[in-house]
DNA sequence: TAGATTGTTAATCGATTAACAATC
DNA sequence: TAGATTGTTAATCGATTAACAATC
């Protein structure tokens, strides 16, 4: 059992960027990387990087740093990215297309197996090698694919309805790209991705830069 | 001058979701809304909502709540969403298409005026009523459009290069959808949008749910 | 009026940062 | 060896939450 309770949300969110830097180092043939180096690259404090990396259980060598391969494996393990997450995506628009073509996901254990839509113009098409089915086929396909995750890229109005259908079909984790706060049973996990909040931060920074 | 220094990053990130709830209330014809009600809707603590809303300067009435219209205007003002942000998007792929078609952005002051790409198959096309230019035209177009923001949806390898071109062209704010940590001069604002970190959180929650 | 909700002040909680001995 | 970097323990910082008088 991993000591996952010890990892805070901010730490978990930073791990992927560490992984990115460490994988670059691996690609360059490095076998060790120091927390200081990672911190420099990402403009963070070295102490924060060390603290965060501690949750992986990998111990570093003073003066030398952390073993790159072990660190990569440990982060994958910690993030559960060494396991395949079979997902379906509902709403086969351009955002779905973007997510289905995102090359990083397959390497990180996320496999988007099929898309669903109600638009007859989209049903039957193939996106990035994966079929687009009518939403009616959701339950049937989720079972056949043994998918446990649903990614929601539908319009806001249908978000709650689609979420309920997905849950009925046996989905236990939802990655929600709509701006709707979904109401789900307690055992279902929802992660909401909110573009507006990123834009809000950017926008406030602009206002402050412009000296108001 | 607004007391923007008093708003923490978490508060800023929550404001858009408050706005969403409050605008729904306005659409239903409500003239007042309580912090408790907003909190219920978003599964937050009432005290947190009250604290957050305090930064807008709008005062509520005990027992009744906050005046809906004033609150909406104040949040728009605070987030700088009452001002037009003219933006260009570089990398005219499916993510760019998704962002250009996101109906919320125009209402929130974000106007994506043009897209840029190096792919001859994309240059000259029109996405959502906006032209796709060759990247060569970036400087010229940014000036003509008097755009101050660039949205980056290019492949990682070209991210740093494109960012530098955008800055040379006069861009002062970058919304970065690549997984590259950009190196920019201190006066340039960068907001990095990281899908991996959301996926990391979801994935760790799944692992914990599955009882490991 | 009664009681739900507000704004404020204080307490708690948790994350970040600092300090430093150990060590490669 | 000398000194950069580690892991740990303690201090600081900031955000969330609690308490409560004021009030519509």
Short mmCIF file of C-alpha atoms (C1' of nucleotides) in Angstrom, two decimals:
data_model
loop_
_atom_site.label_atom_id
_atom_site.label_comp_id
_atom_site.label_asym_id
_atom_site.label_seq_id
_atom_site.Cartn_x
_atom_site.Cartn_y
_atom_site.Cartn_z
CA UNK A 1 0.00 0.00 0.00
CA UNK A 2 1.27 3.41 -0.98
CA UNK A 3 1.10 6.27 1.47
CA UNK A 4 -1.17 8.28 -0.81
CA UNK A 5 -2.90 10.08 2.03
CA UNK A 6 0.33 11.93 2.59
CA UNK A 7 0.18 13.69 -0.76
CA UNK A 8 -1.59 17.02 -0.88
CA UNK A 9 -3.56 18.14 -3.90
CA UNK A 10 -1.03 20.81 -4.87
CA UNK A 11 1.71 18.18 -4.75
CA UNK A 12 -0.24 15.81 -6.99
CA UNK A 13 -0.83 18.62 -9.47
CA UNK A 14 2.87 19.42 -9.65
CA UNK A 15 4.00 15.85 -10.21
CA UNK A 16 3.18 15.78 -13.93
CA UNK A 17 5.41 18.78 -14.58
CA UNK A 18 8.23 17.13 -12.63
CA UNK A 19 7.72 14.01 -14.69
CA UNK A 20 7.97 16.06 -17.85
CA UNK A 21 11.33 17.50 -16.83
CA UNK A 22 12.63 14.17 -15.58
CA UNK A 23 11.63 12.37 -18.77
CA UNK A 24 13.46 15.02 -20.77
CA UNK A 25 16.54 14.35 -18.65
CA UNK A 26 16.16 10.63 -19.31
CA UNK A 27 15.93 11.29 -23.04
CA UNK A 28 19.21 13.19 -22.79
CA UNK A 29 20.78 10.14 -21.22
CA UNK A 30 21.07 11.46 -17.67
CA UNK A 31 20.85 8.85 -14.93
CA UNK A 32 20.55 11.27 -12.02
CA UNK A 33 18.75 14.58 -11.61
CA UNK A 34 18.77 16.91 -8.61
CA UNK A 35 15.76 18.60 -7.10
CA UNK A 36 17.60 21.88 -7.60
CA UNK A 37 17.77 21.28 -11.33
CA UNK A 38 14.07 20.46 -11.57
CA UNK A 39 13.24 23.53 -9.50
CA UNK A 40 15.36 25.76 -11.76
CA UNK A 41 13.62 24.44 -14.85
CA UNK A 42 10.14 25.04 -13.44
CA UNK A 43 10.90 28.18 -11.43
CA UNK A 44 9.99 26.57 -8.14
CA UNK A 45 11.79 26.34 -4.83
CA UNK A 46 14.20 23.40 -4.50
CA UNK A 47 12.83 22.56 -1.07
CA UNK A 48 9.34 22.25 -2.54
CA UNK A 49 10.53 19.86 -5.24
CA UNK A 50 12.36 17.73 -2.66
CA UNK A 51 9.32 17.63 -0.39
CA UNK A 52 7.07 16.68 -3.26
CA UNK A 53 9.40 13.98 -4.54
CA UNK A 54 9.61 12.52 -1.05
CA UNK A 55 6.10 11.12 -1.45
CA UNK A 56 7.36 8.79 -4.18
CA UNK A 57 9.61 7.09 -1.64
CA UNK A 58 12.66 7.45 -3.89
CA UNK A 59 15.74 8.52 -1.94
CA UNK A 60 18.32 10.75 -3.54
CA UNK A 61 22.04 10.98 -3.07
CA UNK A 62 23.44 14.20 -1.62
CA UNK A 63 25.41 16.12 -4.23
CA UNK A 64 24.10 13.90 -7.06
CA UNK A 65 20.35 13.88 -6.95
CA UNK A 66 17.69 11.28 -7.66
CA UNK A 67 17.96 8.24 -9.91
CA UNK A 68 16.04 9.21 -13.03
CA UNK A 69 14.60 5.83 -13.95
CA UNK A 70 13.43 5.01 -10.45
CA UNK A 71 11.88 8.42 -10.13
CA UNK A 72 9.96 8.07 -13.39
CA UNK A 73 8.65 4.67 -12.42
CA UNK A 74 7.72 5.84 -8.95
CA UNK A 75 5.80 8.85 -10.25
CA UNK A 76 3.95 6.70 -12.76
CA UNK A 77 3.12 4.33 -9.95
CA UNK A 78 2.04 7.06 -7.59
CA UNK A 79 -0.19 8.71 -10.19
CA UNK A 80 -1.62 5.36 -11.17
CA UNK A 81 -0.40 6.02 -14.69
CA UNK A 82 1.12 2.55 -14.91
CA UNK A 83 -2.40 1.16 -15.16
CA UNK A 84 -4.67 1.44 -18.17
CA UNK A 85 -7.70 3.66 -17.69
CA UNK A 86 -10.26 2.76 -20.33
CA UNK A 87 -12.40 5.76 -21.14
CA UNK A 88 -15.16 6.87 -23.44
CA UNK A 89 -15.77 10.44 -24.48
CA UNK A 90 -19.25 11.88 -24.83
CA UNK A 91 -19.73 14.79 -27.21
CA UNK A 92 -17.70 14.27 -30.38
CA UNK A 93 -16.86 17.89 -31.12
CA UNK A 94 -13.54 19.61 -31.61
CA UNK A 95 -12.57 19.38 -27.95
CA UNK A 96 -13.15 15.63 -28.05
CA UNK A 97 -11.06 15.44 -31.21
CA UNK A 98 -8.29 17.36 -29.48
CA UNK A 99 -8.33 15.09 -26.45
CA UNK A 100 -8.44 11.94 -28.59
CA UNK A 101 -5.40 13.16 -30.47
CA UNK A 102 -3.41 14.22 -27.43
CA UNK A 103 -0.32 12.00 -27.71
CA UNK A 104 0.54 12.19 -24.02
CA UNK A 105 -2.55 10.42 -22.78
CA UNK A 106 -1.88 6.91 -24.10
CA UNK A 107 1.59 7.02 -22.58
CA UNK A 108 0.01 8.01 -19.29
CA UNK A 109 -2.42 5.13 -19.18
CA UNK A 110 -5.43 6.95 -20.58
CA UNK A 111 -7.02 5.11 -23.44
CA UNK A 112 -10.01 6.78 -25.07
CA UNK A 113 -11.76 3.89 -26.75
CA UNK A 114 -14.79 5.47 -28.34
CA UNK A 115 -16.77 8.66 -28.73
CA UNK A 116 -20.51 9.24 -28.54
CA UNK A 117 -22.77 11.89 -29.98
CA UNK A 118 -26.37 12.41 -30.99
CA UNK A 119 -25.54 14.28 -34.18
CA UNK A 120 -26.24 11.94 -37.16
CA UNK A 121 -23.48 13.72 -39.08
CA UNK A 122 -20.95 12.56 -36.51
CA UNK A 123 -22.23 9.08 -35.69
CA UNK A 124 -20.43 6.42 -37.70
CA UNK A 125 -17.37 8.55 -38.31
CA UNK A 126 -13.93 7.66 -37.01
CA UNK A 127 -11.80 10.06 -34.97
CA UNK A 128 -8.16 9.22 -34.50
CA UNK A 129 -8.87 5.59 -35.23
CA UNK A 130 -11.73 5.39 -32.74
CA UNK A 131 -15.41 4.99 -33.64
CA UNK A 132 -18.15 7.52 -32.95
CA UNK A 133 -21.35 5.84 -31.79
CA UNK A 134 -24.80 7.22 -31.17
CA UNK A 135 -25.37 8.09 -27.54
CA UNK A 136 -28.04 5.37 -27.45
CA UNK A 137 -25.24 2.82 -27.61
CA UNK A 138 -23.45 4.18 -24.53
CA UNK A 139 -24.49 1.51 -22.00
CA UNK A 140 -23.89 -1.32 -24.42
CA UNK A 141 -20.47 -0.06 -25.49
CA UNK A 142 -19.25 0.89 -22.01
CA UNK A 143 -19.90 -2.65 -20.91
CA UNK A 144 -18.28 -4.22 -23.96
CA UNK A 145 -15.22 -1.99 -23.67
CA UNK A 146 -15.21 -2.36 -19.88
CA UNK A 147 -14.62 1.35 -19.66
CA UNK A 148 -14.68 2.93 -16.21
CA UNK A 149 -14.15 6.57 -17.11
CA UNK A 150 -16.27 9.00 -19.09
CA UNK A 151 -14.98 12.27 -20.45
CA UNK A 152 -17.69 14.87 -20.91
CA UNK A 153 -17.35 17.39 -23.71
CA UNK A 154 -21.05 17.93 -24.33
CA UNK A 155 -22.92 21.26 -24.19
CA UNK A 156 -23.79 22.38 -20.66
CA UNK A 157 -27.50 21.65 -21.04
CA UNK A 158 -26.97 17.94 -21.56
CA UNK A 159 -24.11 17.49 -19.07
CA UNK A 160 -26.15 16.31 -16.07
CA UNK A 161 -28.26 14.01 -18.21
CA UNK A 162 -25.26 12.45 -19.93
CA UNK A 163 -23.48 12.01 -16.60
CA UNK A 164 -26.45 10.08 -15.27
CA UNK A 165 -26.52 7.85 -18.33
CA UNK A 166 -22.82 7.19 -17.96
CA UNK A 167 -23.20 6.29 -14.30
CA UNK A 168 -26.09 3.97 -15.12
CA UNK A 169 -23.80 2.32 -17.65
CA UNK A 170 -21.29 1.58 -14.90
CA UNK A 171 -18.90 4.53 -15.20
CA UNK A 172 -17.23 5.36 -11.87
CA UNK A 173 -15.05 8.31 -12.84
CA UNK A 174 -16.02 11.39 -14.82
CA UNK A 175 -13.69 13.96 -16.30
CA UNK A 176 -15.98 16.92 -16.72
CA UNK A 177 -15.09 19.58 -19.28
CA UNK A 178 -18.45 21.32 -19.06
CA UNK A 179 -19.06 24.25 -16.75
CA UNK A 180 -21.80 22.38 -14.92
CA UNK A 181 -21.39 21.20 -11.34
CA UNK A 182 -22.55 17.61 -11.67
CA UNK A 183 -24.72 15.96 -9.06
CA UNK A 184 -23.52 12.39 -8.68
CA UNK A 185 -23.73 9.60 -6.10
CA UNK A 186 -20.93 9.73 -3.51
CA UNK A 187 -18.99 6.76 -4.88
CA UNK A 188 -18.57 8.39 -8.29
CA UNK A 189 -15.45 10.49 -8.80
CA UNK A 190 -15.70 13.74 -10.70
CA UNK A 191 -12.84 15.92 -11.82
CA UNK A 192 -13.94 19.25 -13.22
CA UNK A 193 -11.73 20.99 -15.71
CA UNK A 194 -12.47 24.67 -15.75
CA UNK A 195 -11.05 26.80 -18.54
CA UNK A 196 -12.79 29.87 -17.13
CA UNK A 197 -10.79 29.78 -13.94
CA UNK A 198 -7.51 29.78 -15.85
CA UNK A 199 -8.76 32.66 -17.95
CA UNK A 200 -9.85 34.47 -14.79
CA UNK A 201 -6.35 34.25 -13.32
CA UNK A 202 -4.78 35.44 -16.56
CA UNK A 203 -7.23 38.28 -16.84
CA UNK A 204 -6.68 39.52 -13.29
CA UNK A 205 -2.93 39.39 -13.84
CA UNK A 206 -3.38 41.51 -16.95
CA UNK A 207 -5.43 44.02 -15.01
CA UNK A 208 -2.77 44.22 -12.33
CA UNK A 209 0.01 44.58 -14.91
CA UNK A 210 -1.88 47.41 -16.52
CA UNK A 211 -1.56 49.10 -13.18
CA UNK A 212 -5.12 49.46 -12.10
CA UNK B 1 -8.44 51.33 -7.80
CA UNK B 2 -9.75 47.94 -6.85
CA UNK B 3 -8.24 46.11 -3.91
CA UNK B 4 -7.04 43.29 -6.11
CA UNK B 5 -4.08 42.45 -3.92
CA UNK B 6 -6.52 41.22 -1.34
CA UNK B 7 -7.74 38.39 -3.56
CA UNK B 8 -5.92 35.09 -3.29
CA UNK B 9 -5.42 32.83 -6.28
CA UNK B 10 -7.88 30.21 -5.00
CA UNK B 11 -10.50 32.92 -4.61
CA UNK B 12 -9.97 34.18 -8.16
CA UNK B 13 -10.30 30.65 -9.48
CA UNK B 14 -13.61 30.15 -7.69
CA UNK B 15 -15.18 33.39 -8.88
CA UNK B 16 -16.12 32.09 -12.36
CA UNK B 17 -18.14 29.25 -10.85
CA UNK B 18 -19.93 31.71 -8.56
CA UNK B 19 -20.64 33.86 -11.58
CA UNK B 20 -22.11 30.87 -13.36
CA UNK B 21 -24.52 30.17 -10.50
CA UNK B 22 -25.42 33.82 -10.07
CA UNK B 23 -26.09 34.28 -13.77
CA UNK B 24 -28.39 31.27 -13.67
CA UNK B 25 -30.25 32.90 -10.80
CA UNK B 26 -30.52 36.12 -12.80
CA UNK B 27 -31.91 34.17 -15.76
CA UNK B 28 -34.58 32.77 -13.43
CA UNK B 29 -35.52 36.30 -12.48
CA UNK B 30 -34.09 36.33 -8.98
CA UNK B 31 -32.90 39.70 -7.74
CA UNK B 32 -31.11 38.45 -4.62
CA UNK B 33 -29.05 35.37 -3.93
CA UNK B 34 -27.55 34.23 -0.64
CA UNK B 35 -24.03 32.90 -0.14
CA UNK B 36 -25.61 29.84 1.41
CA UNK B 37 -27.46 29.13 -1.79
CA UNK B 38 -24.35 29.48 -3.94
CA UNK B 39 -22.45 27.27 -1.52
CA UNK B 40 -25.14 24.59 -1.65
CA UNK B 41 -25.09 24.58 -5.43
CA UNK B 42 -21.30 24.22 -5.62
CA UNK B 43 -20.81 22.05 -2.54
CA UNK B 44 -18.66 24.63 -0.80
CA UNK B 45 -18.82 26.16 2.66
CA UNK B 46 -21.08 29.22 2.98
CA UNK B 47 -18.39 31.08 4.90
CA UNK B 48 -15.97 30.55 2.03
CA UNK B 49 -18.42 31.95 -0.49
CA UNK B 50 -19.09 34.98 1.71
CA UNK B 51 -15.38 35.62 2.20
CA UNK B 52 -14.74 35.31 -1.52
CA UNK B 53 -17.61 37.58 -2.49
CA UNK B 54 -16.39 40.19 -0.03
CA UNK B 55 -13.55 41.07 -2.40
CA UNK B 56 -16.08 42.38 -4.90
CA UNK B 57 -17.11 45.05 -2.41
CA UNK B 58 -20.80 44.20 -2.77
CA UNK B 59 -22.58 44.14 0.58
CA UNK B 60 -25.40 41.71 1.20
CA UNK B 61 -28.48 41.99 3.31
CA UNK B 62 -28.82 39.60 6.24
CA UNK B 63 -31.56 37.06 5.63
CA UNK B 64 -31.86 38.04 1.96
CA UNK B 65 -28.47 37.77 0.37
CA UNK B 66 -26.62 39.72 -2.31
CA UNK B 67 -28.14 41.80 -5.10
CA UNK B 68 -27.76 39.64 -8.19
CA UNK B 69 -27.16 42.34 -10.78
CA UNK B 70 -24.62 44.25 -8.70
CA UNK B 71 -22.80 41.03 -7.93
CA UNK B 72 -22.58 40.04 -11.59
CA UNK B 73 -21.26 43.44 -12.57
CA UNK B 74 -18.79 43.50 -9.71
CA UNK B 75 -17.41 40.06 -10.58
CA UNK B 76 -17.06 41.03 -14.24
CA UNK B 77 -15.26 44.16 -13.13
CA UNK B 78 -13.03 42.35 -10.70
CA UNK B 79 -12.05 39.71 -13.25
CA UNK B 80 -11.50 42.37 -15.89
CA UNK B 81 -14.11 40.62 -18.00
CA UNK B 82 -15.85 43.90 -18.73
CA UNK B 83 -12.93 44.81 -20.98
CA UNK B 84 -12.24 43.30 -24.38
CA UNK B 85 -9.13 41.14 -24.56
CA UNK B 86 -8.10 40.84 -28.18
CA UNK B 87 -6.31 37.56 -28.73
CA UNK B 88 -4.76 35.48 -31.47
CA UNK B 89 -4.37 31.74 -31.35
CA UNK B 90 -1.31 29.97 -32.68
CA UNK B 91 -1.70 26.39 -33.82
CA UNK B 92 -4.96 25.94 -35.72
CA UNK B 93 -5.71 22.35 -34.70
CA UNK B 94 -8.74 20.88 -33.02
CA UNK B 95 -8.01 22.45 -29.66
CA UNK B 96 -7.86 25.87 -31.32
CA UNK B 97 -11.14 25.11 -33.05
CA UNK B 98 -12.67 24.16 -29.72
CA UNK B 99 -11.48 27.34 -28.03
CA UNK B 100 -12.60 29.51 -30.96
CA UNK B 101 -16.04 27.98 -30.73
CA UNK B 102 -16.39 28.24 -26.96
CA UNK B 103 -19.45 30.47 -26.58
CA UNK B 104 -18.57 31.66 -23.11
CA UNK B 105 -15.40 33.49 -24.09
CA UNK B 106 -16.90 36.34 -26.11
CA UNK B 107 -19.31 37.07 -23.27
CA UNK B 108 -16.34 37.17 -20.93
CA UNK B 109 -14.38 39.69 -22.91
CA UNK B 110 -12.15 37.25 -24.76
CA UNK B 111 -12.17 37.83 -28.48
CA UNK B 112 -10.09 35.44 -30.55
CA UNK B 113 -9.53 37.40 -33.75
CA UNK B 114 -7.40 35.11 -35.85
CA UNK B 115 -5.55 31.82 -35.93
CA UNK B 116 -2.07 31.01 -37.23
CA UNK B 117 -0.47 27.85 -38.50
CA UNK B 118 2.34 26.70 -40.75
CA UNK B 119 0.33 23.92 -42.35
CA UNK B 120 -0.59 24.99 -45.94
CA UNK B 121 -3.75 22.90 -45.67
CA UNK B 122 -4.95 25.11 -42.83
CA UNK B 123 -3.74 28.52 -43.96
CA UNK B 124 -6.47 30.44 -45.74
CA UNK B 125 -9.29 28.53 -44.13
CA UNK B 126 -11.85 30.10 -41.84
CA UNK B 127 -12.63 28.74 -38.36
CA UNK B 128 -15.73 30.01 -36.67
CA UNK B 129 -15.75 33.08 -38.85
CA UNK B 130 -12.09 33.91 -38.14
CA UNK B 131 -9.25 33.64 -40.65
CA UNK B 132 -6.28 31.28 -40.43
CA UNK B 133 -3.06 32.99 -41.48
CA UNK B 134 0.41 31.62 -42.02
CA UNK B 135 2.61 32.03 -38.98
CA UNK B 136 4.79 34.37 -41.06
CA UNK B 137 2.02 36.93 -40.82
CA UNK B 138 1.91 36.89 -37.01
CA UNK B 139 3.73 40.18 -36.34
CA UNK B 140 1.87 42.03 -39.07
CA UNK B 141 -1.55 40.78 -37.97
CA UNK B 142 -1.00 41.21 -34.24
CA UNK B 143 -0.24 44.85 -34.86
CA UNK B 144 -3.16 45.39 -37.20
CA UNK B 145 -5.56 43.68 -34.81
CA UNK B 146 -3.92 45.35 -31.81
CA UNK B 147 -4.03 42.00 -30.05
CA UNK B 148 -2.30 41.74 -26.69
CA UNK B 149 -2.87 38.07 -25.92
CA UNK B 150 -1.65 34.93 -27.63
CA UNK B 151 -3.14 31.51 -27.03
CA UNK B 152 -0.69 28.70 -27.70
CA UNK B 153 -2.03 25.39 -28.98
CA UNK B 154 1.04 24.35 -30.94
CA UNK B 155 3.05 21.14 -30.52
CA UNK B 156 5.49 21.26 -27.60
CA UNK B 157 8.57 21.47 -29.80
CA UNK B 158 7.54 24.81 -31.30
CA UNK B 159 6.07 26.34 -28.14
CA UNK B 160 9.13 28.33 -26.99
CA UNK B 161 9.85 29.54 -30.51
CA UNK B 162 6.28 30.64 -31.14
CA UNK B 163 6.15 32.37 -27.75
CA UNK B 164 9.22 34.39 -28.66
CA UNK B 165 7.73 35.38 -32.00
CA UNK B 166 4.54 36.45 -30.27
CA UNK B 167 6.43 38.54 -27.74
CA UNK B 168 8.44 40.17 -30.53
CA UNK B 169 5.13 41.01 -32.16
CA UNK B 170 4.04 42.88 -29.03
CA UNK B 171 2.06 40.24 -27.17
CA UNK B 172 2.10 40.78 -23.40
CA UNK B 173 0.00 37.86 -22.18
CA UNK B 174 0.23 34.22 -23.16
CA UNK B 175 -2.29 31.50 -22.44
CA UNK B 176 -0.17 28.41 -22.77
CA UNK B 177 -1.89 25.10 -23.56
CA UNK B 178 1.36 23.25 -24.27
CA UNK B 179 3.17 21.27 -21.61
CA UNK B 180 6.28 23.44 -21.97
CA UNK B 181 7.42 25.82 -19.26
CA UNK B 182 7.99 28.96 -21.32
CA UNK B 183 10.95 31.23 -20.71
CA UNK B 184 9.74 34.78 -21.11
CA UNK B 185 10.83 38.28 -20.04
CA UNK B 186 9.49 39.31 -16.62
CA UNK B 187 6.91 41.76 -17.94
CA UNK B 188 5.17 39.07 -19.98
CA UNK B 189 2.33 37.23 -18.26
CA UNK B 190 1.98 33.50 -18.81
CA UNK B 191 -0.89 31.33 -17.70
CA UNK B 192 -0.24 27.63 -18.17
CA UNK B 193 -3.17 25.33 -18.64
CA UNK B 194 -2.22 21.82 -17.71
CA UNK B 195 -4.54 18.98 -18.62
CA UNK B 196 -2.10 16.46 -17.17
CA UNK B 197 -2.47 17.84 -13.67
CA UNK B 198 -6.24 17.43 -13.78
CA UNK B 199 -5.82 13.91 -15.06
CA UNK B 200 -3.28 13.24 -12.30
CA UNK B 201 -5.76 14.25 -9.62
CA UNK B 202 -8.50 12.14 -11.17
CA UNK B 203 -6.20 9.19 -11.51
CA UNK B 204 -5.01 9.33 -7.89
CA UNK B 205 -8.62 9.57 -6.72
CA UNK B 206 -9.42 6.46 -8.74
CA UNK B 207 -6.51 4.64 -7.18
CA UNK B 208 -7.67 5.60 -3.70
CA UNK B 209 -11.25 4.62 -4.46
CA UNK B 210 -10.06 1.23 -5.64
CA UNK B 211 -8.73 0.87 -2.15
CA UNK B 212 -5.05 0.60 -2.74
"C1'" DT C 1 -41.07 39.08 16.17
"C1'" DA C 2 -37.96 35.03 15.07
"C1'" DG C 3 -34.43 33.33 12.74
"C1'" DA C 4 -31.51 33.01 8.61
"C1'" DT C 5 -27.76 35.37 6.79
"C1'" DT C 6 -24.44 38.88 6.83
"C1'" DG C 7 -19.52 40.93 7.90
"C1'" DT C 8 -15.82 40.79 11.16
"C1'" DT C 9 -12.59 39.10 14.21
"C1'" DA C 10 -10.19 35.13 15.96
"C1'" DA C 11 -8.78 30.15 15.71
"C1'" DT C 12 -7.44 26.37 13.11
"C1'" DC C 13 -5.54 23.96 9.63
"C1'" DG C 14 -2.42 22.79 6.07
"C1'" DA C 15 1.04 24.03 2.76
"C1'" DT C 16 5.32 26.32 1.99
"C1'" DT C 17 9.67 27.71 3.46
"C1'" DA C 18 13.72 27.80 6.55
"C1'" DA C 19 17.39 25.69 9.11
"C1'" DC C 20 20.70 22.29 9.50
"C1'" DA C 21 23.04 17.95 10.35
"C1'" DA C 22 24.24 14.03 7.42
"C1'" DT C 23 26.62 12.53 3.30
"C1'" DC C 24 28.04 11.44 -1.37
"C1'" DT D 1 38.78 17.01 0.90
"C1'" DA D 2 35.18 20.67 0.03
"C1'" DG D 3 30.84 21.74 -0.94
"C1'" DA D 4 26.37 20.87 -3.15
"C1'" DT D 5 22.41 18.38 -2.17
"C1'" DT D 6 19.74 15.42 0.58
"C1'" DG D 7 15.99 14.31 4.34
"C1'" DT D 8 14.14 15.89 8.63
"C1'" DT D 9 12.48 18.77 12.01
"C1'" DA D 10 10.78 23.29 13.10
"C1'" DA D 11 8.99 27.97 11.78
"C1'" DT D 12 6.30 30.71 8.92
"C1'" DC D 13 2.88 31.89 6.04
"C1'" DG D 14 -1.59 32.02 4.11
"C1'" DA D 15 -6.04 30.01 3.37
"C1'" DT D 16 -10.01 27.98 5.41
"C1'" DT D 17 -13.12 27.56 9.03
"C1'" DA D 18 -15.36 28.88 13.43
"C1'" DA D 19 -17.67 32.06 16.43
"C1'" DC D 20 -20.74 35.63 17.05
"C1'" DA D 21 -22.82 40.19 17.26
"C1'" DA D 22 -25.53 42.92 14.01
"C1'" DT D 23 -29.59 43.08 11.15
"C1'" DC D 24 -33.02 42.60 7.53
#
